[in-house]
Amino acid sequence: MSKINAAITAVGSFVPEDVLTNKMLEEMVDTNDEWITTRTGIKERRILKDPLKGTSFLGIKAAQNLIEKSGINPEEIDLVLFATATPDMPVASTAAYTASQIGAVNAFSYDLQAACSSFLYGMSTASAYIEAGRYKKILLIGADKMSSIINYTDRATCIIFGDGAGAALFEPNHEGLGHQDEILRTDGIGRNFLKIEAGGSLLPASEETVKNDQHYVYQDGKTVFKFAVSNMADVSEKIMLRNNLSGDDVDFLVAHQANKRIIDATSKRMKLDNEKVLMNIQRYGNTTSATLPLLLSDYEKQLKKGDNLVFAAFGGGFTWGSIYLKWAYNS
Ligand code: UT7
């Protein structure tokens, strides 16, 4: 039997319709469009305003978009992986609810949390199951309702994040296309610099934690920026060297959309021309677990069978890594 690779065979996405522009943020905190644009590359983000809807709403919409486009029968899905840092509730999993809502009645499901690297790590998990021959159809969803954990009086974080969702289907490929290699890393020192302090087992919710704003994202942006730039560029360069890929051999960089300057530093180290760098941060900001599948969905028509894609992400934890994947279809 030929070697099995795990290939992405379909993608889908969803963003809520409400737009939060830099101009609108100028009315909310001490910031301005020029600062946000030059420091981050972000012009606007999408916000899920309905207080009765959680992250599952976004993920279900993205999964339904994928199912509609690809025509797959949800009953054939073996596993639903839900990558998110903002689950509907701490217990039960957002994946279980989502799987039932999309009709994946024969699947098992679970959530996967690695902050902004959640989707990248999920790609590794999905690929490992497929390449082991254990499952044939794995739906990986990346979705976050970041607006539910952002303090809109904190200019250090509220200008960055947005809400969104994307989904990718992983299936076996016998032509050598799909997942080729990966380098994934973590460093626990990172939790001092990017965290939500309260609401977990270490500091359960109390009147005090609410009063102290400890249920919102805290970020020491400068420190995270430094780690992100060096680590994301390092692993991306390393995966190219290990697979004998030059800048000319790589067709597209699919990088986590946290800050345009971080993406530029990574692509520079990889010696990539600008047109090979997928970018939609200007429209969505940082959607955490959704950035990578949102890029795949937005650029799907440009991706050709056999293209060499390098994925890269960096996030809270710290968590980071790079995956080399050969694209498996023309749309
Ligand atoms: O996705 C998960 C991983 N997260 C990331 O990768 C994010 C990494 N960090 C970043 O992207 C950047 O650090 C930020 C965009 C968060 C901040 O950009 P920066 O260039 O690192 O700015 P800074 O924090 O060093 O602040 C520079 C200046 C300061 O003023 P002074 O001290 O130089 O007078 C800040 O007070 O800009 C000021 N500033 C702002 N001004 C207008 C900070 N935030 C703002 C703001 N609007 N929103």
Short mmCIF file of C-alpha atoms and ligand atoms in Angstrom, two decimals:
data_model
loop_
_atom_site.label_atom_id
_atom_site.label_comp_id
_atom_site.label_asym_id
_atom_site.label_seq_id
_atom_site.Cartn_x
_atom_site.Cartn_y
_atom_site.Cartn_z
CA MET A 1 0.00 0.00 0.00
CA SER A 2 1.31 3.47 -0.89
CA LYS A 3 2.07 5.96 1.87
CA ILE A 4 -0.94 7.92 3.11
CA ASN A 5 -0.63 11.69 3.36
CA ALA A 6 -3.28 13.85 5.03
CA ALA A 7 -4.58 16.35 2.50
CA ILE A 8 -6.95 19.28 2.82
CA THR A 9 -9.75 18.54 0.36
CA ALA A 10 -12.24 21.35 1.13
CA VAL A 11 -12.41 24.63 3.05
CA GLY A 12 -15.15 26.96 4.30
CA SER A 13 -15.45 30.13 6.34
CA PHE A 14 -17.74 32.61 8.02
CA VAL A 15 -17.37 36.11 9.45
CA PRO A 16 -20.14 38.07 11.19
CA GLU A 17 -21.45 41.11 9.29
CA ASP A 18 -20.85 43.85 11.88
CA VAL A 19 -17.66 45.80 11.12
CA LEU A 20 -15.51 47.57 13.73
CA THR A 21 -13.28 50.09 11.92
CA ASN A 22 -10.21 51.94 13.15
CA LYS A 23 -12.27 55.15 12.98
CA MET A 24 -14.87 53.64 15.33
CA LEU A 25 -12.09 52.62 17.75
CA GLU A 26 -10.89 56.24 17.77
CA GLU A 27 -14.19 57.07 19.50
CA MET A 28 -13.70 54.33 22.09
CA VAL A 29 -10.03 54.56 23.18
CA ASP A 30 -7.04 56.89 22.77
CA THR A 31 -5.83 55.63 19.38
CA ASN A 32 -5.90 56.57 15.72
CA ASP A 33 -6.21 54.96 12.31
CA GLU A 34 -2.65 55.90 11.32
CA TRP A 35 -1.10 54.27 14.41
CA ILE A 36 -3.12 51.06 14.06
CA THR A 37 -2.46 50.79 10.31
CA THR A 38 1.30 51.35 10.49
CA ARG A 39 1.89 49.27 13.66
CA THR A 40 -0.38 46.32 12.81
CA GLY A 41 -1.70 46.49 9.22
CA ILE A 42 -5.29 46.26 10.51
CA LYS A 43 -8.04 48.50 9.09
CA GLU A 44 -11.17 46.76 10.38
CA ARG A 45 -12.46 43.62 12.13
CA ARG A 46 -15.74 41.71 12.31
CA ILE A 47 -17.70 41.47 15.55
CA LEU A 48 -20.44 38.99 16.50
CA LYS A 49 -22.73 41.42 18.29
CA ASP A 50 -25.57 39.06 19.27
CA PRO A 51 -24.98 38.42 23.00
CA LEU A 52 -26.92 35.14 22.76
CA LYS A 53 -24.51 33.63 20.22
CA GLY A 54 -21.15 32.09 21.11
CA THR A 55 -18.18 30.73 19.16
CA SER A 56 -20.16 27.63 18.11
CA PHE A 57 -22.39 29.88 15.98
CA LEU A 58 -19.35 30.99 13.96
CA GLY A 59 -17.90 27.48 13.71
CA ILE A 60 -21.19 25.91 12.64
CA LYS A 61 -21.59 28.52 9.87
CA ALA A 62 -18.05 27.87 8.59
CA ALA A 63 -18.59 24.09 8.68
CA GLN A 64 -21.93 24.44 6.85
CA ASN A 65 -20.23 26.59 4.22
CA LEU A 66 -17.65 23.81 3.69
CA ILE A 67 -20.32 21.08 3.57
CA GLU A 68 -22.40 23.05 1.04
CA LYS A 69 -19.44 23.83 -1.22
CA SER A 70 -17.94 20.33 -1.17
CA GLY A 71 -21.19 18.37 -1.17
CA ILE A 72 -19.91 15.92 1.47
CA ASN A 73 -22.37 14.00 3.60
CA PRO A 74 -21.82 15.09 7.24
CA GLU A 75 -22.73 11.56 8.36
CA GLU A 76 -19.41 10.40 6.84
CA ILE A 77 -17.32 12.65 9.09
CA ASP A 78 -15.34 10.57 11.63
CA LEU A 79 -14.04 13.35 13.86
CA VAL A 80 -14.81 17.04 14.47
CA LEU A 81 -11.91 18.95 15.99
CA PHE A 82 -12.80 22.42 17.24
CA ALA A 83 -9.77 24.70 17.66
CA THR A 84 -10.68 27.66 19.86
CA ALA A 85 -9.56 29.85 22.74
CA THR A 86 -13.13 31.01 23.38
CA PRO A 87 -15.29 27.90 23.82
CA ASP A 88 -19.03 28.45 24.33
CA MET A 89 -18.55 27.25 27.94
CA PRO A 90 -15.71 25.69 29.97
CA VAL A 91 -17.72 22.42 29.99
CA ALA A 92 -19.17 20.88 27.69
CA SER A 93 -17.07 21.07 24.56
CA THR A 94 -18.00 23.39 21.70
CA ALA A 95 -17.03 20.56 19.34
CA ALA A 96 -19.77 18.22 20.59
CA TYR A 97 -22.52 20.81 20.14
CA THR A 98 -21.16 21.79 16.71
CA ALA A 99 -20.91 18.18 15.49
CA SER A 100 -24.56 17.58 16.37
CA GLN A 101 -25.73 20.84 14.81
CA ILE A 102 -24.05 20.09 11.46
CA GLY A 103 -25.36 16.52 11.34
CA ALA A 104 -22.04 14.77 11.99
CA VAL A 105 -23.95 12.11 13.89
CA ASN A 106 -21.32 9.39 13.46
CA ALA A 107 -18.40 11.50 14.59
CA PHE A 108 -16.65 11.91 17.90
CA SER A 109 -15.41 15.38 18.71
CA TYR A 110 -13.34 17.50 21.02
CA ASP A 111 -11.93 21.00 21.52
CA LEU A 112 -8.29 21.87 21.07
CA GLN A 113 -6.80 24.93 22.78
CA ALA A 114 -3.40 26.40 21.96
CA ALA A 115 -4.33 30.09 21.67
CA CYS A 116 -3.32 31.48 18.27
CA SER A 117 -1.62 28.19 17.33
CA SER A 118 -4.80 26.14 17.91
CA PHE A 119 -5.53 25.59 14.23
CA LEU A 120 -1.89 24.80 13.37
CA TYR A 121 -1.72 22.21 16.16
CA GLY A 122 -5.10 20.89 15.00
CA MET A 123 -3.65 20.37 11.53
CA SER A 124 -1.01 18.16 13.12
CA THR A 125 -3.61 16.17 15.10
CA ALA A 126 -5.89 15.69 12.09
CA SER A 127 -2.96 14.69 9.88
CA ALA A 128 -1.65 12.14 12.38
CA TYR A 129 -5.01 10.32 12.59
CA ILE A 130 -5.37 10.25 8.79
CA GLU A 131 -1.78 9.13 8.13
CA ALA A 132 -2.13 6.35 10.71
CA GLY A 133 -5.03 5.07 8.62
CA ARG A 134 -7.42 5.30 11.54
CA TYR A 135 -9.93 7.83 10.16
CA LYS A 136 -10.90 8.99 6.67
CA LYS A 137 -12.72 12.30 7.13
CA ILE A 138 -11.72 14.81 9.79
CA LEU A 139 -13.30 18.24 9.99
CA LEU A 140 -11.02 20.80 11.64
CA ILE A 141 -12.76 24.04 12.61
CA GLY A 142 -10.93 27.14 13.86
CA ALA A 143 -13.21 29.76 15.40
CA ASP A 144 -13.09 32.48 18.02
CA LYS A 145 -15.45 35.09 19.37
CA MET A 146 -12.58 37.25 20.62
CA SER A 147 -14.97 40.13 21.32
CA SER A 148 -16.27 38.10 24.29
CA ILE A 149 -12.91 38.31 26.09
CA ILE A 150 -11.64 41.75 25.00
CA ASN A 151 -11.75 44.85 27.17
CA TYR A 152 -12.89 47.64 24.84
CA THR A 153 -11.30 50.26 27.10
CA ASP A 154 -7.83 48.66 26.74
CA ARG A 155 -6.14 50.05 23.62
CA ALA A 156 -3.31 47.52 23.91
CA THR A 157 -5.66 44.69 22.92
CA CYS A 158 -8.97 45.99 21.54
CA ILE A 159 -7.42 47.29 18.32
CA ILE A 160 -6.01 43.88 17.43
CA PHE A 161 -8.67 41.20 17.73
CA GLY A 162 -11.78 40.25 15.75
CA ASP A 163 -14.30 37.40 15.43
CA GLY A 164 -14.38 34.77 12.69
CA ALA A 165 -14.29 31.10 11.72
CA GLY A 166 -12.87 28.76 9.13
CA ALA A 167 -12.95 25.03 8.49
CA ALA A 168 -10.88 22.47 6.59
CA LEU A 169 -11.59 18.84 5.71
CA PHE A 170 -8.70 16.36 5.96
CA GLU A 171 -8.74 13.14 3.92
CA PRO A 172 -6.17 10.51 2.85
CA ASN A 173 -4.13 11.22 -0.29
CA HIS A 174 -2.10 8.60 -2.16
CA GLU A 175 -0.37 10.96 -4.63
CA GLY A 176 2.10 12.39 -2.13
CA LEU A 177 0.05 15.58 -1.68
CA GLY A 178 -0.99 17.05 1.69
CA HIS A 179 0.95 17.21 4.96
CA GLN A 180 4.71 16.82 4.43
CA ASP A 181 6.49 17.98 7.58
CA GLU A 182 6.03 19.98 10.78
CA ILE A 183 7.97 21.70 13.55
CA LEU A 184 5.82 22.50 16.59
CA ARG A 185 7.06 24.12 19.82
CA THR A 186 5.94 25.54 23.18
CA ASP A 187 7.51 27.60 25.97
CA GLY A 188 5.55 28.02 29.21
CA ILE A 189 7.31 31.27 30.08
CA GLY A 190 4.84 32.86 27.70
CA ARG A 191 1.91 32.74 30.07
CA ASN A 192 3.30 35.73 31.93
CA PHE A 193 2.93 37.89 28.83
CA LEU A 194 -0.33 36.80 27.20
CA LYS A 195 -3.15 35.47 29.35
CA ILE A 196 -6.61 35.63 30.85
CA GLU A 197 -5.78 35.37 34.53
CA ALA A 198 -9.11 34.44 36.06
CA GLY A 199 -11.91 31.98 35.41
CA GLY A 200 -9.74 28.86 35.51
CA SER A 201 -8.78 26.54 38.37
CA LEU A 202 -5.94 28.78 39.52
CA LEU A 203 -8.11 31.82 40.05
CA PRO A 204 -11.83 30.98 39.85
CA ALA A 205 -14.31 33.73 39.06
CA SER A 206 -15.23 35.97 41.99
CA GLU A 207 -16.56 39.45 42.55
CA GLU A 208 -12.93 40.53 42.97
CA THR A 209 -11.74 39.07 39.65
CA VAL A 210 -14.59 40.75 37.79
CA LYS A 211 -13.86 44.08 39.49
CA ASN A 212 -10.16 43.76 38.56
CA ASP A 213 -10.87 43.05 34.86
CA GLN A 214 -9.10 39.68 35.15
CA HIS A 215 -11.48 37.93 32.76
CA TYR A 216 -10.17 39.92 29.80
CA VAL A 217 -7.12 39.22 27.62
CA TYR A 218 -3.96 40.77 29.04
CA GLN A 219 -1.03 41.18 26.64
CA ASP A 220 2.45 42.62 27.03
CA GLY A 221 2.54 43.35 23.31
CA LYS A 222 6.19 44.36 23.00
CA THR A 223 7.47 41.12 24.58
CA VAL A 224 5.07 38.92 22.64
CA PHE A 225 6.06 40.73 19.45
CA LYS A 226 9.77 39.98 19.99
CA PHE A 227 9.17 36.28 20.67
CA ALA A 228 6.74 36.03 17.74
CA VAL A 229 9.11 37.58 15.21
CA SER A 230 12.12 35.43 16.08
CA ASN A 231 10.30 32.14 16.70
CA MET A 232 7.96 32.22 13.71
CA ALA A 233 10.80 33.13 11.35
CA ASP A 234 13.09 30.47 12.89
CA VAL A 235 10.72 27.53 12.41
CA SER A 236 9.68 28.66 8.94
CA GLU A 237 13.29 28.89 7.82
CA LYS A 238 14.10 25.56 9.46
CA ILE A 239 11.27 23.68 7.77
CA MET A 240 12.41 25.05 4.40
CA LEU A 241 16.02 23.94 5.01
CA ARG A 242 14.93 20.49 6.20
CA ASN A 243 12.87 19.98 3.03
CA ASN A 244 15.37 21.56 0.61
CA LEU A 245 12.96 24.36 -0.26
CA SER A 246 14.26 27.71 -1.49
CA GLY A 247 12.15 30.88 -1.56
CA ASP A 248 11.40 30.07 -5.22
CA ASP A 249 10.06 26.60 -4.31
CA VAL A 250 7.51 27.93 -1.80
CA ASP A 251 4.30 29.04 -3.52
CA PHE A 252 2.53 30.57 -0.52
CA LEU A 253 3.14 31.49 3.11
CA VAL A 254 -0.02 30.97 5.18
CA ALA A 255 0.86 32.83 8.37
CA HIS A 256 -1.11 33.63 11.49
CA GLN A 257 -2.50 37.17 11.12
CA ALA A 258 -1.44 38.87 14.37
CA ASN A 259 0.58 41.78 13.04
CA LYS A 260 1.65 42.59 9.47
CA ARG A 261 5.15 43.40 10.73
CA ILE A 262 5.54 39.86 12.17
CA ILE A 263 4.40 38.34 8.86
CA ASP A 264 6.77 40.60 6.89
CA ALA A 265 9.72 39.59 9.10
CA THR A 266 8.92 35.90 8.55
CA SER A 267 8.53 36.19 4.78
CA LYS A 268 11.76 38.21 4.58
CA ARG A 269 13.68 35.45 6.36
CA MET A 270 12.11 32.93 3.95
CA LYS A 271 13.18 35.14 1.00
CA LEU A 272 9.64 35.21 -0.40
CA ASP A 273 8.23 37.74 -2.87
CA ASN A 274 5.28 39.73 -1.51
CA GLU A 275 2.69 38.13 -3.80
CA LYS A 276 3.39 34.75 -2.15
CA VAL A 277 2.34 36.02 1.27
CA LEU A 278 -1.38 35.48 1.95
CA MET A 279 -2.76 38.45 3.86
CA ASN A 280 -6.23 39.44 5.10
CA ILE A 281 -5.32 41.01 8.45
CA GLN A 282 -6.45 44.39 7.10
CA ARG A 283 -10.06 43.13 6.97
CA TYR A 284 -10.36 40.82 9.98
CA GLY A 285 -7.60 41.67 12.47
CA ASN A 286 -6.41 38.78 14.61
CA THR A 287 -9.14 36.14 14.77
CA THR A 288 -6.92 33.76 16.83
CA SER A 289 -7.87 30.17 15.81
CA ALA A 290 -9.56 31.31 12.60
CA THR A 291 -6.73 33.16 10.82
CA LEU A 292 -5.25 30.21 8.90
CA PRO A 293 -8.50 28.68 7.57
CA LEU A 294 -9.85 32.16 6.75
CA LEU A 295 -6.78 32.70 4.56
CA LEU A 296 -7.28 29.33 2.84
CA SER A 297 -10.92 30.15 2.19
CA ASP A 298 -10.27 33.70 0.92
CA TYR A 299 -7.43 32.59 -1.38
CA GLU A 300 -8.84 29.15 -2.33
CA LYS A 301 -9.17 30.01 -6.03
CA GLN A 302 -5.49 30.98 -6.27
CA LEU A 303 -4.23 27.73 -4.72
CA LYS A 304 -3.32 25.07 -7.29
CA LYS A 305 -2.83 21.31 -6.95
CA GLY A 306 0.80 20.61 -6.05
CA ASP A 307 1.51 24.11 -4.65
CA ASN A 308 3.99 24.18 -1.76
CA LEU A 309 2.41 25.93 1.25
CA VAL A 310 4.26 26.82 4.44
CA PHE A 311 1.96 27.47 7.40
CA ALA A 312 3.28 29.38 10.42
CA ALA A 313 1.75 30.54 13.69
CA PHE A 314 2.68 32.00 17.05
CA GLY A 315 0.45 32.51 20.08
CA GLY A 316 -0.17 32.48 23.80
CA GLY A 317 1.48 29.79 25.88
CA PHE A 318 3.81 30.45 24.12
CA THR A 319 2.91 28.10 21.30
CA TRP A 320 4.28 28.20 17.76
CA GLY A 321 5.30 26.20 14.77
CA SER A 322 5.38 25.64 11.06
CA ILE A 323 3.82 23.04 8.76
CA TYR A 324 4.80 22.24 5.17
CA LEU A 325 1.85 21.03 3.10
CA LYS A 326 1.31 20.36 -0.61
CA TRP A 327 -2.06 21.66 -1.77
CA ALA A 328 -4.22 18.84 -3.16
CA TYR A 329 -6.91 20.31 -5.44
CA ASN A 330 -7.91 23.00 -7.92
CA SER A 331 -11.18 24.76 -7.13
O1 UT7 B 1 -1.67 36.46 18.14
C1 UT7 B 1 -1.08 36.18 19.36
C2 UT7 B 1 0.24 36.79 19.48
N1 UT7 B 1 0.14 38.24 19.56
C3 UT7 B 1 0.93 38.98 18.84
O2 UT7 B 1 1.68 38.48 18.04
C4 UT7 B 1 0.93 40.48 19.10
C5 UT7 B 1 2.33 40.97 19.22
N2 UT7 B 1 2.43 42.37 19.54
C6 UT7 B 1 2.10 43.36 18.68
O3 UT7 B 1 1.57 43.11 17.61
C7 UT7 B 1 2.49 44.76 19.04
O4 UT7 B 1 3.35 44.75 20.16
C8 UT7 B 1 1.28 45.71 19.35
C9 UT7 B 1 0.50 45.99 18.05
C10 UT7 B 1 0.39 45.08 20.37
C11 UT7 B 1 1.81 47.04 19.85
O5 UT7 B 1 2.71 47.62 18.92
P1 UT7 B 1 4.15 48.13 19.40
O6 UT7 B 1 4.80 48.67 18.19
O7 UT7 B 1 4.83 47.00 20.10
O8 UT7 B 1 3.78 49.30 20.36
P2 UT7 B 1 4.25 49.55 21.86
O9 UT7 B 1 3.43 48.73 22.80
O10 UT7 B 1 5.74 49.43 21.93
O11 UT7 B 1 3.88 51.07 22.03
C12 UT7 B 1 4.54 52.09 21.25
C13 UT7 B 1 3.89 53.42 21.57
C14 UT7 B 1 3.77 53.68 23.06
O12 UT7 B 1 3.92 55.07 23.26
P3 UT7 B 1 5.32 55.68 23.75
O13 UT7 B 1 5.60 55.02 25.06
O14 UT7 B 1 6.30 55.34 22.69
O15 UT7 B 1 5.01 57.14 23.85
C15 UT7 B 1 2.36 53.28 23.40
O16 UT7 B 1 1.85 53.92 24.52
O17 UT7 B 1 2.54 53.44 21.06
C16 UT7 B 1 1.62 53.67 22.14
N3 UT7 B 1 0.43 52.85 21.90
C17 UT7 B 1 -0.61 53.27 21.16
N4 UT7 B 1 -0.88 54.42 20.53
C18 UT7 B 1 -2.02 54.50 19.86
C19 UT7 B 1 0.20 51.59 22.32
N5 UT7 B 1 -0.99 51.16 21.86
C20 UT7 B 1 -1.50 52.19 21.15
C21 UT7 B 1 -2.72 52.35 20.43
N6 UT7 B 1 -2.93 53.52 19.81
N7 UT7 B 1 -3.65 51.38 20.33
#
